[in-house]
mmCIF file of C-alpha atoms and ligand atoms in Angstrom:
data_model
loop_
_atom_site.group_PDB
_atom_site.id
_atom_site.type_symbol
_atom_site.label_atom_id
_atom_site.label_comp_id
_atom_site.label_asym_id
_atom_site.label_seq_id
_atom_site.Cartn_x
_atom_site.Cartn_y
_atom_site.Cartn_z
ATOM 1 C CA UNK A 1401 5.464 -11.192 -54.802
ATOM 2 C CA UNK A 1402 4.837 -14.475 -52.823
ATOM 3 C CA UNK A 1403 6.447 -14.800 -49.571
ATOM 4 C CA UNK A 1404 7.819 -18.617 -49.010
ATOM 5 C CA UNK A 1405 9.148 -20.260 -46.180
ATOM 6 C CA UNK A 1406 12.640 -20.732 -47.870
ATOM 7 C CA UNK A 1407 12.914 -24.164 -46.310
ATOM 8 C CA UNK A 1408 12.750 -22.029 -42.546
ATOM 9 C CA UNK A 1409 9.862 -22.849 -40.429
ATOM 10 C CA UNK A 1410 6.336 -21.909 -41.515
ATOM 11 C CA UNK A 1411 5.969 -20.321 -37.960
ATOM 12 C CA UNK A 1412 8.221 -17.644 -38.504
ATOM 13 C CA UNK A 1413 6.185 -14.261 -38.689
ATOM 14 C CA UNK A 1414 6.355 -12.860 -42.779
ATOM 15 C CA UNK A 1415 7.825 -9.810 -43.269
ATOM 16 C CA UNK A 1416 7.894 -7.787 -46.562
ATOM 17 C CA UNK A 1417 10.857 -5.992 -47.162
ATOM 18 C CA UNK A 1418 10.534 -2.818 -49.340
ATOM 19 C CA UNK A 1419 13.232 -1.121 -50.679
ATOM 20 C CA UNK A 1420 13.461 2.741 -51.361
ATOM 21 C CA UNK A 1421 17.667 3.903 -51.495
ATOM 22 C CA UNK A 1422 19.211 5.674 -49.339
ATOM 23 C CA UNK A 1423 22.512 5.483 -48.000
ATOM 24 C CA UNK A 1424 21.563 2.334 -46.642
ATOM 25 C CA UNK A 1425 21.755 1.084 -50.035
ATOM 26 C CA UNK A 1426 24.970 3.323 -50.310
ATOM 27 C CA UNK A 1427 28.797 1.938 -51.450
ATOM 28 C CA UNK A 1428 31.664 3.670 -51.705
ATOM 29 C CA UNK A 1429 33.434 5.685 -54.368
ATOM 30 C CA UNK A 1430 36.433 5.932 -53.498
ATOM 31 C CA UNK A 1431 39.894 4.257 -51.871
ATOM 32 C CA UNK A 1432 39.460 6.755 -49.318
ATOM 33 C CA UNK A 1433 35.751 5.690 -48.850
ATOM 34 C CA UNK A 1434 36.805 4.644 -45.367
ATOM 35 C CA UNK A 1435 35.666 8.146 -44.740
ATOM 36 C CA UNK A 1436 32.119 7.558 -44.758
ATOM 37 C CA UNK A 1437 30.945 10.794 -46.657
ATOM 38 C CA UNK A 1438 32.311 9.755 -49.734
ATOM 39 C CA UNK A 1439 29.662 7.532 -51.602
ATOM 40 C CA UNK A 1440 26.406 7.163 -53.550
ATOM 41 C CA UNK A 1441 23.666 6.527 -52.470
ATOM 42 C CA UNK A 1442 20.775 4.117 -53.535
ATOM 43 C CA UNK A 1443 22.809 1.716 -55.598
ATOM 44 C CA UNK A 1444 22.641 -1.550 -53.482
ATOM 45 C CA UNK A 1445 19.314 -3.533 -54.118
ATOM 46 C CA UNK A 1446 16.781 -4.561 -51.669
ATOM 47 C CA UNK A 1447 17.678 -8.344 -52.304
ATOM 48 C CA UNK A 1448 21.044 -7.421 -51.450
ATOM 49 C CA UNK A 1449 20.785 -6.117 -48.539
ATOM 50 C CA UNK A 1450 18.540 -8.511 -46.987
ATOM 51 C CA UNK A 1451 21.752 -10.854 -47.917
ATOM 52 C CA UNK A 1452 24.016 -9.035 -46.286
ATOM 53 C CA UNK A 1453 22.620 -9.345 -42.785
ATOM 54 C CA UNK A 1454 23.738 -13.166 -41.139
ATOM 55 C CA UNK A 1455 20.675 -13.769 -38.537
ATOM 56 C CA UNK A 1456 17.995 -12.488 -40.642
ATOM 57 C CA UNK A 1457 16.174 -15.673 -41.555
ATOM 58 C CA UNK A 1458 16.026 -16.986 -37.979
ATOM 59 C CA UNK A 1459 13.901 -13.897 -37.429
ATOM 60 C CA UNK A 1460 11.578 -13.723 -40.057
ATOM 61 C CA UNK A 1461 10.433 -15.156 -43.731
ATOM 62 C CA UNK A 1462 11.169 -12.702 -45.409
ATOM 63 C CA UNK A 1463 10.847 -11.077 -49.277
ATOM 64 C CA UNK A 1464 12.439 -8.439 -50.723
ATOM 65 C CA UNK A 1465 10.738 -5.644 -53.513
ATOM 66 C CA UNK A 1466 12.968 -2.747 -54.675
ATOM 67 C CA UNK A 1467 10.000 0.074 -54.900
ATOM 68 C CA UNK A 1468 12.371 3.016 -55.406
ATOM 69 C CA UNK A 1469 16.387 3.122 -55.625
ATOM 70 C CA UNK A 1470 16.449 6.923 -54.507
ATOM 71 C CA UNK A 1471 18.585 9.534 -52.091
ATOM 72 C CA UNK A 1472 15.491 10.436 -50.185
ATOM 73 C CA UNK A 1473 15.997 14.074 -50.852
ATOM 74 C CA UNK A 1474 14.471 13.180 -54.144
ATOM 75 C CA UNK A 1475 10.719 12.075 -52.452
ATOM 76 C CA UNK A 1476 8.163 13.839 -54.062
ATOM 77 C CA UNK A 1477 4.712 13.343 -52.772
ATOM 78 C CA UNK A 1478 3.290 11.692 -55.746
ATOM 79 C CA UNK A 1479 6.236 8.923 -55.107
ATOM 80 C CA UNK A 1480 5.269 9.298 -50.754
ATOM 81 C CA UNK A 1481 1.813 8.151 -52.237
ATOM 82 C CA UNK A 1482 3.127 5.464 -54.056
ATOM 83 C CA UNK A 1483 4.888 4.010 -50.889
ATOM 84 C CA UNK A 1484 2.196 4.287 -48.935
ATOM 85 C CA UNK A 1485 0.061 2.901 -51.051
ATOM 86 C CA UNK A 1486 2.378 -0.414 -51.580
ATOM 87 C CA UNK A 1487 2.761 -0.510 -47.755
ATOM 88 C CA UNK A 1488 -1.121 -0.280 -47.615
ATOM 89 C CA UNK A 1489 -1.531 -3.434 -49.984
ATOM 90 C CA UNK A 1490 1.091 -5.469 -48.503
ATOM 91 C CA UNK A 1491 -0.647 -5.046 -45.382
ATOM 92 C CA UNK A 1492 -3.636 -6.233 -46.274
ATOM 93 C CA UNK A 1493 -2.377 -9.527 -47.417
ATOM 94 C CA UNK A 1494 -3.226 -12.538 -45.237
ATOM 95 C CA UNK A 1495 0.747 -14.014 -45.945
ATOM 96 C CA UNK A 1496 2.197 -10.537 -44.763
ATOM 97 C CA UNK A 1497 2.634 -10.322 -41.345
ATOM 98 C CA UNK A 1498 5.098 -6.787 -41.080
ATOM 99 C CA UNK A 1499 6.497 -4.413 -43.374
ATOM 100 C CA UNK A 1500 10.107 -3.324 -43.150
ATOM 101 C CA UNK A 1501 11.034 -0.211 -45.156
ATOM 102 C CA UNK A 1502 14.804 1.152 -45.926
ATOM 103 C CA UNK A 1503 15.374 4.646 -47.130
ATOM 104 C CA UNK A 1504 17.479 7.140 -47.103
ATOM 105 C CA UNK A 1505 17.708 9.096 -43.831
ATOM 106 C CA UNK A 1506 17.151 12.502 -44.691
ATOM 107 C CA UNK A 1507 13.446 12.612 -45.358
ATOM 108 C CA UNK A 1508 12.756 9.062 -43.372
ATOM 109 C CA UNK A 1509 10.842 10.774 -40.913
ATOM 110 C CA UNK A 1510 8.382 12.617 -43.054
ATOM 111 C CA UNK A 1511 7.942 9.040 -44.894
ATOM 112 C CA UNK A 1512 6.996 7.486 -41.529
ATOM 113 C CA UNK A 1513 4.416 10.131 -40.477
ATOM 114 C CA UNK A 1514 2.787 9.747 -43.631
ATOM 115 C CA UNK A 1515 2.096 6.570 -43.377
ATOM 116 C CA UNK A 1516 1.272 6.326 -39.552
ATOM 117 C CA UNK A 1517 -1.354 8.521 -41.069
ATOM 118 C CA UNK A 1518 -2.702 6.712 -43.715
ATOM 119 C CA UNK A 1519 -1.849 3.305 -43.784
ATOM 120 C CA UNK A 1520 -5.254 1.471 -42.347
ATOM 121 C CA UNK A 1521 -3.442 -1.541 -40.404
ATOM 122 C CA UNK A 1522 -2.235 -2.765 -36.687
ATOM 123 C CA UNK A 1523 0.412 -5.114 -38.378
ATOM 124 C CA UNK A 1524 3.795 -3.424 -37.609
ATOM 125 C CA UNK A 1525 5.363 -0.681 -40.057
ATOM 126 C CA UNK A 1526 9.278 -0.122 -39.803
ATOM 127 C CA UNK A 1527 11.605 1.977 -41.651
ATOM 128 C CA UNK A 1528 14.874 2.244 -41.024
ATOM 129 C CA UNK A 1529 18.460 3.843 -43.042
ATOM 130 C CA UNK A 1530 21.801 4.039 -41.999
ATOM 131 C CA UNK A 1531 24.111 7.109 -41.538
ATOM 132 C CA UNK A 1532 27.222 5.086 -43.422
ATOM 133 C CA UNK A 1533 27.089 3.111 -46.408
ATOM 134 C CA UNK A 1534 27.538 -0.613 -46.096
ATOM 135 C CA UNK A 1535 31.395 -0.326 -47.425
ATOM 136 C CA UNK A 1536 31.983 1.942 -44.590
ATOM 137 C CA UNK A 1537 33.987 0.591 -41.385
ATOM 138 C CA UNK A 1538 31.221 0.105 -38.752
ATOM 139 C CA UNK A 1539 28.461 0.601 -41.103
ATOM 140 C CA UNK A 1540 25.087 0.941 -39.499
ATOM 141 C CA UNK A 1541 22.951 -0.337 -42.141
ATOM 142 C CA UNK A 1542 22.697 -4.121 -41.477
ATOM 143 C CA UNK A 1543 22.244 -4.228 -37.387
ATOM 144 C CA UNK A 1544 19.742 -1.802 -37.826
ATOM 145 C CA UNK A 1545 18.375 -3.484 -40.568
ATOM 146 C CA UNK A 1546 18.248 -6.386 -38.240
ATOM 147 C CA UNK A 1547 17.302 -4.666 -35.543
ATOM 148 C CA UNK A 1548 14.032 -3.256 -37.772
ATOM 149 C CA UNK A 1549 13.360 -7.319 -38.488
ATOM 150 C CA UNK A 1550 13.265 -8.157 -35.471
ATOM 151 C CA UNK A 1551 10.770 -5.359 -34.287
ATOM 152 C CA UNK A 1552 8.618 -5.825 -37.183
ATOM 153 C CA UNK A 1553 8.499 -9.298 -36.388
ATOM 154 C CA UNK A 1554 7.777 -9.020 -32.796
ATOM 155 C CA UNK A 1555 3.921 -9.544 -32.077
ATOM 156 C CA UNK A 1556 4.602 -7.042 -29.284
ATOM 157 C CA UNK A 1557 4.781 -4.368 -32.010
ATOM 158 C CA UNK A 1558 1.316 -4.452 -33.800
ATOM 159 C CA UNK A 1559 -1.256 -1.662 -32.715
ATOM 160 C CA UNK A 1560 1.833 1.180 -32.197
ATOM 161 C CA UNK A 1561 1.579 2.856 -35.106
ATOM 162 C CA UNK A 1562 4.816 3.291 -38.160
ATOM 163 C CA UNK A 1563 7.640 2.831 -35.933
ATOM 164 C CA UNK A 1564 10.967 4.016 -36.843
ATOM 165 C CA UNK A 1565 14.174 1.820 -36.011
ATOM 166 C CA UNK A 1566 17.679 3.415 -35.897
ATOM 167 C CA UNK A 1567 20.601 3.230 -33.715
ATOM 168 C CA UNK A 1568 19.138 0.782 -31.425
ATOM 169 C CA UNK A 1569 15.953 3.000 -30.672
ATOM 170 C CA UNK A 1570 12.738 2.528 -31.518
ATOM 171 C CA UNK A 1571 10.727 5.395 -31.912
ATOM 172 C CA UNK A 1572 7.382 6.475 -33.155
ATOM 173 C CA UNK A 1573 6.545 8.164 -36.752
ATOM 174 C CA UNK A 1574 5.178 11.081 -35.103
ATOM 175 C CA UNK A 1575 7.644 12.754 -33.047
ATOM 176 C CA UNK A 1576 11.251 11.348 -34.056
ATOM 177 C CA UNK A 1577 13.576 13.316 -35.990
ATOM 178 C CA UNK A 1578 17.011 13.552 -37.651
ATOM 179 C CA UNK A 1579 18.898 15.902 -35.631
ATOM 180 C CA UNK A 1580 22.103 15.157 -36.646
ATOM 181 C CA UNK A 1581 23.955 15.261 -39.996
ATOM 182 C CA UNK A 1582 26.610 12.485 -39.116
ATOM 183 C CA UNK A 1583 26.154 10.578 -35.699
ATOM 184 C CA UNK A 1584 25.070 7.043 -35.889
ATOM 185 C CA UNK A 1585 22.592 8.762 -33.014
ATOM 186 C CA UNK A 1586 21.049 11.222 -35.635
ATOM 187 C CA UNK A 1587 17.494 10.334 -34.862
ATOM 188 C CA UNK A 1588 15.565 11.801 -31.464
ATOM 189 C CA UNK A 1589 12.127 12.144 -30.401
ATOM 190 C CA UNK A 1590 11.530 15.145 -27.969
ATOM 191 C CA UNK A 1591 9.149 13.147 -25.713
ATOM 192 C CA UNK A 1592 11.649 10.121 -26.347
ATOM 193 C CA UNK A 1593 11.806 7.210 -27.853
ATOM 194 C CA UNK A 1594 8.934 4.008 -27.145
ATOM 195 C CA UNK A 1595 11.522 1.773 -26.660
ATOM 196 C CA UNK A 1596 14.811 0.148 -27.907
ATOM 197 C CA UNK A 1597 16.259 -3.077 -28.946
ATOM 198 C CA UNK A 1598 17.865 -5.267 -26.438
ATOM 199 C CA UNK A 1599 19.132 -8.694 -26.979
ATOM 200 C CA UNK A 1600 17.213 -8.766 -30.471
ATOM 201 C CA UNK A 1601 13.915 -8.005 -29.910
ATOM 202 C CA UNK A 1602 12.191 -4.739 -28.278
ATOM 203 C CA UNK A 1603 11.861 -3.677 -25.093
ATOM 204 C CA UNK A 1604 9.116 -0.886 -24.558
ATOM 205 C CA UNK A 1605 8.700 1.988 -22.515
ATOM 206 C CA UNK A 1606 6.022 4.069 -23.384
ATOM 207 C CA UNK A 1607 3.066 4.659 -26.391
ATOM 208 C CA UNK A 1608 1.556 7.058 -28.376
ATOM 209 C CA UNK A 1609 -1.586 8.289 -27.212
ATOM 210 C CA UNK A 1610 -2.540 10.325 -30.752
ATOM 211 C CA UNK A 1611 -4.434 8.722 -33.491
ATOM 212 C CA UNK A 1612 -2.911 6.993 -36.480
ATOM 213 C CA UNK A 1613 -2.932 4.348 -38.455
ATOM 214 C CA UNK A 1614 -6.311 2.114 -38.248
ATOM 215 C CA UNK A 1615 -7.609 4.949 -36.455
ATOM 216 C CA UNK A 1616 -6.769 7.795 -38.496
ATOM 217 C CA UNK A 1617 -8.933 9.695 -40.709
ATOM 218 C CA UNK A 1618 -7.430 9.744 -43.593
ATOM 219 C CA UNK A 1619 -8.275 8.328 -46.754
ATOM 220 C CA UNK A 1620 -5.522 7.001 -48.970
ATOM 221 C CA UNK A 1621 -7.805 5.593 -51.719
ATOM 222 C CA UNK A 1622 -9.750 9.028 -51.761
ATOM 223 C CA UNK A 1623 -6.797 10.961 -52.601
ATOM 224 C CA UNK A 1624 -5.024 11.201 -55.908
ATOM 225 C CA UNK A 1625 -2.589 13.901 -55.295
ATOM 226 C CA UNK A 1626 -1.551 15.894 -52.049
ATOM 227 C CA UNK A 1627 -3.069 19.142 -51.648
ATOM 228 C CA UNK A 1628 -0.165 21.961 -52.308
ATOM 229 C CA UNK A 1629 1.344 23.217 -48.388
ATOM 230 C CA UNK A 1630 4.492 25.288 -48.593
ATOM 231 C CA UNK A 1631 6.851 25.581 -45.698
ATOM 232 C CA UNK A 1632 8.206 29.618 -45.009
ATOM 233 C CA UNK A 1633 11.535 28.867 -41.875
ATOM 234 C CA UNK A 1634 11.789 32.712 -40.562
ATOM 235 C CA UNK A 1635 14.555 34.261 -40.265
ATOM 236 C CA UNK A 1636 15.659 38.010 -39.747
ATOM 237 C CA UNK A 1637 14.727 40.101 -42.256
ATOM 238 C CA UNK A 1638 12.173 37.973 -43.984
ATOM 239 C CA UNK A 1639 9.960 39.006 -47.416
ATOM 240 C CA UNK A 1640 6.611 38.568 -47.712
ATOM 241 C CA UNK A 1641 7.146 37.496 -51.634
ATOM 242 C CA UNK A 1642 8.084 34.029 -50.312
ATOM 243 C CA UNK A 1643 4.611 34.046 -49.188
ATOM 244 C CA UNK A 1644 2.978 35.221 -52.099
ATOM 245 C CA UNK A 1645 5.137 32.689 -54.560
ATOM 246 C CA UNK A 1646 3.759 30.132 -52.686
ATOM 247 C CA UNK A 1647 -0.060 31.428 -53.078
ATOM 248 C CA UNK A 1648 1.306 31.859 -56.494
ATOM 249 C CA UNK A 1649 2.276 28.157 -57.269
ATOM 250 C CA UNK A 1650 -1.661 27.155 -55.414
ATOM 251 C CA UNK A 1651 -0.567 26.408 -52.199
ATOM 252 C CA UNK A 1652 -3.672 25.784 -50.092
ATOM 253 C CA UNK A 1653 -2.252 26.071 -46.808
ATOM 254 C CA UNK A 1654 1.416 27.762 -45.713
ATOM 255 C CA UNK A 1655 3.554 26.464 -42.616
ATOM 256 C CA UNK A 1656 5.184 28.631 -41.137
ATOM 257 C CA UNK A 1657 7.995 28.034 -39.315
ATOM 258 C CA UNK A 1658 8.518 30.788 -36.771
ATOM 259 C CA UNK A 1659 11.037 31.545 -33.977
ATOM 260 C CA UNK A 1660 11.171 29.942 -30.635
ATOM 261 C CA UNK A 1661 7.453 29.680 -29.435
ATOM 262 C CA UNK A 1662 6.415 30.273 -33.014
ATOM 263 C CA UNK A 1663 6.693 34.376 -33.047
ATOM 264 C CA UNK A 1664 6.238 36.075 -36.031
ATOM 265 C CA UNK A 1665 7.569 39.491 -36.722
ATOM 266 C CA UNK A 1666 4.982 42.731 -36.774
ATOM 267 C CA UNK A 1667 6.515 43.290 -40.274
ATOM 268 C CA UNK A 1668 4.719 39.957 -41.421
ATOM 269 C CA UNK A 1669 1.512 40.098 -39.393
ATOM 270 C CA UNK A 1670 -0.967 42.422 -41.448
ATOM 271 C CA UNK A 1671 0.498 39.293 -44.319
ATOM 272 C CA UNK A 1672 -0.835 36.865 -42.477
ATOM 273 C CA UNK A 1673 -3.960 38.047 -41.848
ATOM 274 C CA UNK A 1674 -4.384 38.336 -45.893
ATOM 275 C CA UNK A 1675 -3.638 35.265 -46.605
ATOM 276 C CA UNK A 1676 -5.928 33.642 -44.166
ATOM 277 C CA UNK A 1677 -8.533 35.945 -44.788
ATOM 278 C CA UNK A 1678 -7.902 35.242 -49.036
ATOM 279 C CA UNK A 1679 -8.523 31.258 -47.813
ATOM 280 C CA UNK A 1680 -4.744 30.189 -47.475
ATOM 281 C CA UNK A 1681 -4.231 29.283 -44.051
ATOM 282 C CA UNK A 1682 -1.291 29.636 -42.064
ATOM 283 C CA UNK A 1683 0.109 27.114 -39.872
ATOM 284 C CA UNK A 1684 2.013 27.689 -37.362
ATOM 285 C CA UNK A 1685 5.044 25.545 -36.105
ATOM 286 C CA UNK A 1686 8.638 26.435 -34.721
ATOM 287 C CA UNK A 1687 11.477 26.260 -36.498
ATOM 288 C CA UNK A 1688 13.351 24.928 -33.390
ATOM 289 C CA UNK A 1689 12.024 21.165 -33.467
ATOM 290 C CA UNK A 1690 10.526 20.788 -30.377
ATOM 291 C CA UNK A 1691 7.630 21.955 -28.519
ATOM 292 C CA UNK A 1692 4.425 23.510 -28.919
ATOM 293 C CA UNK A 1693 3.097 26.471 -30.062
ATOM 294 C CA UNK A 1694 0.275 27.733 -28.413
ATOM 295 C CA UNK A 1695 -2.181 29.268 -30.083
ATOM 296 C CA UNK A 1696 -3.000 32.870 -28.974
ATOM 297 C CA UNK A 1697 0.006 33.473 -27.059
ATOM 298 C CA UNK A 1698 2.508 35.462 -29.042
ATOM 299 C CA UNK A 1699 0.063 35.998 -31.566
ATOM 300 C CA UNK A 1700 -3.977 36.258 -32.306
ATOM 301 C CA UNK A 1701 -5.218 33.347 -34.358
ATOM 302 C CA UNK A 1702 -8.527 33.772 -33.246
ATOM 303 C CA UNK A 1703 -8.262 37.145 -35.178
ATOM 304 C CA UNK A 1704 -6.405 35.899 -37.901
ATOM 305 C CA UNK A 1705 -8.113 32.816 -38.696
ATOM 306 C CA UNK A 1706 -4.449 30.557 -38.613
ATOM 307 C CA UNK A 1707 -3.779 27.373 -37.149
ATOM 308 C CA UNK A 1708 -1.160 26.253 -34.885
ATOM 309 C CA UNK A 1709 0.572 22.903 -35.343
ATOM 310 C CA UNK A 1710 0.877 21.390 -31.593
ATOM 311 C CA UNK A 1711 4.288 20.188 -31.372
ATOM 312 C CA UNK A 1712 4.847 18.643 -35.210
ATOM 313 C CA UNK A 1713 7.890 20.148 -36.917
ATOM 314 C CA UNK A 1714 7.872 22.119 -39.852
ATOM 315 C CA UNK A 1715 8.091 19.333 -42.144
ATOM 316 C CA UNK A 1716 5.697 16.783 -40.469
ATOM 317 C CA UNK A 1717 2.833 19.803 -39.990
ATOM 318 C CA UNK A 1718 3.484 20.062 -43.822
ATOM 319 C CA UNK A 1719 2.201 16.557 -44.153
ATOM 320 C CA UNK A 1720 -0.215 16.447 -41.821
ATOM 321 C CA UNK A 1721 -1.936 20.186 -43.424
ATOM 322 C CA UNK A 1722 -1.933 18.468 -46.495
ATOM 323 C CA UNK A 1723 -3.609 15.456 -45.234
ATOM 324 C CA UNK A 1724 -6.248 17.670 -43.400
ATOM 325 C CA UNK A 1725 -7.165 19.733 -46.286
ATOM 326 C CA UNK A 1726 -7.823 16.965 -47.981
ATOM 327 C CA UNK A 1727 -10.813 16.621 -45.346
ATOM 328 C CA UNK A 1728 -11.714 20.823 -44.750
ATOM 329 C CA UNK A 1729 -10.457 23.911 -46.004
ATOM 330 C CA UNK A 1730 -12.194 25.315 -42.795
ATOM 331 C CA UNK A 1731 -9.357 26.854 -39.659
ATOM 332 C CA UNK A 1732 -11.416 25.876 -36.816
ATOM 333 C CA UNK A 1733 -11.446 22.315 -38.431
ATOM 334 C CA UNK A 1734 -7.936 22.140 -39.315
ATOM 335 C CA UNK A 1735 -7.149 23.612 -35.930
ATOM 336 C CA UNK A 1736 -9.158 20.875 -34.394
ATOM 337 C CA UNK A 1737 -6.948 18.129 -36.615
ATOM 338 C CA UNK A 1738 -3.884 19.488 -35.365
ATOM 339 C CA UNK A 1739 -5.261 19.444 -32.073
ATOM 340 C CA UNK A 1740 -6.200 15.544 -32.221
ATOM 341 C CA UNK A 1741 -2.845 14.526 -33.991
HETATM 342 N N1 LIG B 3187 21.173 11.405 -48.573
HETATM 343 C C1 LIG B 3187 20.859 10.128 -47.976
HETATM 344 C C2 LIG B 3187 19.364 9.887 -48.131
HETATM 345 O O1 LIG B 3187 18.596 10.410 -47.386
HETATM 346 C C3 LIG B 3187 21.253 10.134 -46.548
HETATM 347 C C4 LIG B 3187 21.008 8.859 -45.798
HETATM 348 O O2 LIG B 3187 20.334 7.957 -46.227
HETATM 349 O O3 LIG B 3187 21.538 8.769 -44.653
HETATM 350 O O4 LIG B 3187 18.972 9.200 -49.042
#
C-alpha cells in the first residue's frame, strides 16, 4: 500500500484505513430494510466506505486495505493476531501517521484491548462500527467514520492508547463496552469516556493511567498463537463439567465470571481449588460489567491460588489472561498483571 497525497496537501496527517466488516460495511436486504435489523453484514468494501463519507479528504490522506470482510462474531484469535499484527506494521511506517479500523460492533471492544496491549506505538489507533447499516435511515456508519478520521488525525491523540470512536464519544480500549444491542449509544465506559467529538475534532477530558501500548509488556512478535483461556458466566445451578471441558480442550487459565462482586457458589469452591492447584488458574471477574472484584473478600484466593481481574469484563480479562500467560503461568505473577493493567 502507498499512501499519496491524492492531489490534497502533503500536510495533511496519513491515515491508514483498515477494513474488517461489520455492520458498518452492512446493506440492506430487504424493501423493508428501513428497519435497520434486516441486513448483512460485511459486504461493503473498505474503499467504499471511505467514499461514502463527503469531508473525509479535508481531514486526512488517506488509504484504504480491506483486511477482513467479517460479522465480528466470527473473530477468532488467530485472525485478532493478524489485525494486530497489520496495525503493528502500518504503524511503524514513516508515511503512516494513524490507523483507523472499522468492524463490526459486537466484538469491537475485545479487538481494541488487544491491541492497546500489543501494538508497540504512540501514533493514534481508532476503531469504530456502526449500529445500522449504511442503507439504513440515519445510519451511523459514516459520521462516525468521520468522526474516527478526525481523531486519528488529531496530533492531540497520540500517546492515549487504542481509542475507540462511536456515537460521538471517544473512549479508551480498556474500559468501554457495548451495552446495548440497538441504541446508536451502545458503547459505555464505567469510569467514562476520555472525551468526545465536538465541531470535528476531539475534545478531552480525562486519560488512562494503566499501561498499554508502547509501554506494555507484551510481545506480539514472540507469540504465534494465544494461549487457550475459557470464559465460565455463573448462573444458578451451575456444573462443574463446564469447567472440566474447558481443562479438557487445554485451557491454561479459566475466567470466571461470577455474580455481583464476583461470588462463587460453595457448590463450586472445593472445584476451584482443583483446578488451581492442577495449574489452571482461575480468574476472577463479574459478570455484571462493571467494577472490581476484590480479591479475598467473598472468597480466599490466597488459599486457592486464583486471580482476580480488577475491573476488566469477562471478555477483556479473557484477553488480557491470555496475554499474561504468555509471560508466567505463576498466580502471584498473573495477579500482579492484572493488578498493573
Ligand atoms: N453483527 C455485527 C458485527 O459485529 C454487528 C455490528 O457491527 O454492529 O459484525
Amino acid at each position: 500500500m502507498n499512501i499519496s497525497d491524492h492531489g490534497h496537501s502533503a500536510a495533511l496527517p496519513r491515515i491508514a484505513l483498515i477494513g474488517t466488516g461489520g455492520t458498518i460495511a452492512g446493506a440492506g436486504t430487504a424493501p423493508e430494510a428501513a428497519a435497520s435489523a434486516a441486513y448483512r453484514s460485511a459486504v461493503v468494501s473498505a474503499q467504499d466506505l471511505l467514499a461514502a463519507v463527503p469531508g473525509l479528504q479535508r481531514l486526512a490522506r488517506l488509504q484504504a486495505e480491506q483486511l477482513l470482510q467479517i460479522d465480528s462474531a466470527d473473530f477468532t484469535d488467530d485472525q485478532l493476531l493478524r489485525l494486530a499484527r497489520r496495525v503493528a506494521a502500518l504503524c511503524a511506517r514513516d508515511d503512516v501517521d494513524g490507523v483507523v479500523v472499522t468492524h463490526g460492533t459486537d466484538t469491537l471492544e475485545e479487538s481494541a484491548y488487544f491491541l492497546h496491549l500489543t501494538v508497540k506505538s504512540a501514533k493514534p489507533i481508532v476503531l469504530t462500527g456502526a449500529m445500522r447499516p449504511g442503507t439504513a435511515p440515519a445510519a451511523d456508519g459514516p459520521v462516525n467514520l468521520l468522526h474516527a478520521v478526525a481523531v486519528a488525525a488529531h496530533p492531540s491523540s497520540a500517546g492515549r492508547g487504542v481509542l475507540v470512536v462511536m456515537n460521538e464519544e471517544v473512549h479508551s480500549a480498556r474500559d468501554v463496552a457495548k451495552v446495548h444491542s440497538m441504541r446508536l449509544d451502545a458503547f459505555a465506559a464505567p469510569h467514562g469516556p476520555l472525551g468526545t467529538v465536538v465541531e470535528g475534532a476531539p475534545r478531552w477530558y480525562r486519560a488512562v493511567t494503566r499501561p498499554h501500548t508502547l509501554h506494555s509488556e507484551f510481545d506480539l512478535a514472540a507469540i504465534d498463537a494465544l494461549p487457550l483461556v475459557g470464559v465460565v458466566t455463573s448462573h444458578g445451578n451451575m456444573q462443574r463439567e463446564i469447567f472440566d471441558a474447558w481443562v479438557a480442550l487445554g485451557a491454561r487459565a479459566i475466567v470466571h465470571a461470577g455474580f455481583g462482586g464476583g461470588t462463587v457458589p460453595d457448590y463450586l469452591k472445593p472445584v476451584f481449588h482443583e483446578l488451581c492447584a492442577s495449574g489452571v488458574p482461575i480468574v476472577r471477574c463479574s459478570r455484571v460489567g462493571a467494577g472490581p472484584v476484590i480479591r479475598n473478600a467473598s472468597f480466599d484466593d490466597d488459599a486457592c491460588g486464583s486471580v482476580v481481574a480488577d475491573d476488566q469484563n469477562p471478555p477483556r480479562a479473557r484477553l488480557l489472561a491470555a496475554l499474561a500467560l504468555t509471560r508466567t503461568q505463576e498466580a502471584g505473577e498473573l495477579q500482579k498483571i492484572f493488578d498493573r493493567y
